[in-house]
Amino acid sequence: NVIVVDVDFHRPSVTKYLGLPTRLPGLAEAILDERSDITRAVRRLDSLGISVMPTGVPQVAPYELLSSPRLEILIAEMRRLYDYVLVDTPPVLSVADCRMLSSLVDGFIVVVAASRTPRRALVDAVKVIDPAKLSGDKVKFGATVHVMNIETEEVTVYQIVGPEESDVERGRISVSSPLARGLLGHQV
């Protein structure tokens, strides 16, 4: 039972990627209206087996929404209703939103663009995130990042073992389509 919450009030993208209308009521309205029931802002996508809460149409600055005590209440309610709450945020380095949300999430999944995200940007992003909020099975510092090129199905695996650029170890593997589609759920 999974919900994806779009908390990128700057450039919302979850609804676009999932083929939903872009101006749906969502998280912004739920934060601003204390009488709002979160289930009214959630869209169930049975074809994907997930629920989605779009950003909504913010009437105030993102900082005001993110610093609202109501956001913490809504996240707690989602935790109660769903097994997993995935929070989509703006890029870590562009705005302070991720740092503001850090206390509300258990961990971060760092997503980077294959062959486009500079290694230095990845290292800098990891420096900004609380190391306790990064997950990795076999690394001291705490992150294993899988980057897949959809066209070639080649996956680059970054093991981040420390806060410096030299601490990013890189290896490449090729995977079959079924594994590539389920990459986040599998150990590579």
XYZ file of C-alpha atoms in Angstrom:
188
model
C 0.000 0.000 0.000
C 2.054 2.933 -1.340
C 1.392 6.657 -1.739
C 3.570 9.045 -3.743
C 3.323 12.619 -2.460
C 4.476 15.450 -4.728
C 6.029 18.049 -2.442
C 7.850 19.911 -5.220
C 5.855 23.138 -5.091
C 8.401 24.810 -7.405
C 8.136 22.446 -10.396
C 5.633 19.670 -9.679
C 6.135 16.696 -11.949
C 4.555 13.574 -10.470
C 1.134 14.150 -12.052
C 2.725 14.884 -15.427
C 4.818 11.701 -15.363
C 1.791 9.640 -14.356
C -0.497 11.184 -16.986
C -2.796 12.948 -14.523
C -4.177 16.474 -14.962
C -1.639 18.975 -13.647
C -3.916 21.298 -11.670
C -5.593 18.796 -9.351
C -6.321 19.770 -5.742
C -3.776 18.139 -3.469
C -1.253 18.694 -0.717
C -1.326 22.520 -0.787
C -5.079 22.571 -0.219
C -4.831 19.897 2.491
C -2.198 21.961 4.319
C -4.137 25.219 4.103
C -7.579 23.782 4.983
C -7.462 22.145 8.412
C -10.918 20.632 7.825
C -9.679 18.924 4.679
C -9.743 15.130 4.604
C -6.575 13.879 2.892
C -8.469 11.148 1.097
C -10.155 13.840 -1.053
C -6.739 14.926 -2.344
C -5.496 11.399 -3.108
C -5.861 9.742 -6.524
C -5.704 5.945 -6.696
C -3.939 4.510 -9.760
C -5.009 0.877 -9.749
C -3.071 0.184 -12.958
C 0.173 0.966 -11.078
C -0.951 -0.209 -7.659
C -0.212 3.155 -6.012
C -1.969 6.214 -4.687
C -0.834 9.746 -5.530
C -1.222 13.067 -3.753
C -0.424 15.881 -6.195
C 1.015 19.202 -5.023
C -2.249 20.940 -5.631
C -2.395 24.596 -6.562
C -0.341 26.536 -3.994
C -1.777 29.931 -3.053
C 1.175 30.764 -0.779
C 4.971 30.463 -0.958
C 6.455 26.936 -0.762
C 8.297 27.889 2.458
C 4.981 28.643 4.176
C 3.551 25.274 3.150
C 6.666 23.324 4.148
C 6.986 25.052 7.525
C 3.310 24.560 8.393
C 2.670 22.279 11.395
C -0.217 20.889 9.360
C 2.257 19.183 6.976
C 3.604 17.062 9.826
C 0.042 16.055 10.755
C -0.726 15.089 7.134
C 2.463 13.025 6.786
C 1.632 11.248 10.066
C -1.872 10.507 8.749
C -0.410 9.098 5.519
C 1.961 6.920 7.536
C -1.066 5.542 9.353
C -3.004 4.829 6.142
C -0.158 3.530 3.918
C 2.697 1.063 4.259
C 5.077 3.364 2.357
C 4.980 7.129 1.871
C 7.297 8.272 -0.947
C 7.834 12.030 -0.927
C 8.977 13.568 -4.222
C 10.945 16.771 -3.597
C 12.803 19.351 -5.643
C 16.495 18.684 -6.319
C 18.510 18.693 -3.089
C 20.909 21.431 -4.168
C 18.472 23.895 -5.748
C 16.325 24.841 -2.730
C 16.177 24.110 1.012
C 12.994 22.016 0.775
C 14.703 18.639 1.348
C 16.405 19.919 4.458
C 13.068 21.251 5.717
C 11.435 17.857 5.125
C 14.258 15.807 6.618
C 12.647 15.511 10.046
C 9.437 14.154 8.474
C 10.971 11.306 6.460
C 12.825 8.149 7.434
C 15.300 8.336 4.567
C 16.181 9.659 1.130
C 16.468 7.987 -2.245
C 18.822 10.056 -4.380
C 17.812 10.045 -8.051
C 20.301 11.230 -10.671
C 20.252 11.428 -14.462
C 22.494 8.902 -16.217
C 25.379 10.527 -18.086
C 24.097 14.003 -17.156
C 24.456 14.508 -13.411
C 28.037 15.499 -12.597
C 29.714 13.347 -9.983
C 30.477 16.520 -7.986
C 26.742 17.373 -7.829
C 25.995 13.898 -6.475
C 28.693 14.249 -3.823
C 27.476 17.738 -2.876
C 23.886 16.493 -2.626
C 24.926 13.670 -0.325
C 26.822 16.153 1.874
C 23.633 18.168 2.386
C 21.535 15.170 3.444
C 21.771 13.846 6.991
C 23.967 10.722 6.626
C 21.599 8.804 8.897
C 18.864 9.347 6.290
C 20.806 7.662 3.466
C 20.600 3.889 3.138
C 23.156 1.395 1.939
C 23.884 -2.172 2.938
C 27.654 -2.315 2.656
C 28.932 1.238 2.768
C 30.045 3.146 5.843
C 28.848 6.530 4.659
C 25.516 5.197 3.598
C 24.476 5.286 -0.062
C 24.285 3.060 -3.075
C 22.860 4.856 -6.099
C 21.737 3.000 -9.232
C 21.463 5.105 -12.381
C 19.845 3.482 -15.401
C 20.041 4.625 -19.012
C 16.580 3.636 -20.297
C 17.742 3.336 -23.916
C 20.717 1.023 -23.334
C 19.514 -0.526 -20.049
C 23.017 0.037 -18.734
C 23.130 0.719 -15.026
C 25.866 2.693 -13.329
C 26.220 1.840 -9.661
C 27.707 4.523 -7.419
C 28.911 3.448 -3.993
C 29.239 6.570 -1.887
C 31.620 5.767 0.944
C 32.505 9.252 2.166
C 31.789 12.949 1.739
C 34.475 13.696 -0.871
C 34.333 13.298 -4.648
C 37.091 10.685 -4.447
C 34.823 8.628 -2.181
C 32.400 7.869 -5.030
C 33.212 4.505 -6.562
C 31.609 3.716 -9.898
C 30.909 0.478 -11.737
C 28.736 -0.453 -14.708
C 26.470 -3.418 -15.230
C 23.919 -4.312 -17.885
C 20.573 -5.711 -16.876
C 17.608 -7.274 -18.629
C 14.358 -5.356 -19.036
C 12.400 -7.053 -16.220
C 15.149 -6.331 -13.716
C 15.653 -2.819 -15.060
C 11.972 -2.012 -14.482
C 12.123 -3.282 -10.913
C 15.580 -1.978 -10.110
C 14.647 -0.035 -7.019
C 13.207 -3.159 -5.473
C 16.213 -5.386 -6.136
C 19.769 -5.736 -4.906
C 22.203 -5.277 -7.795
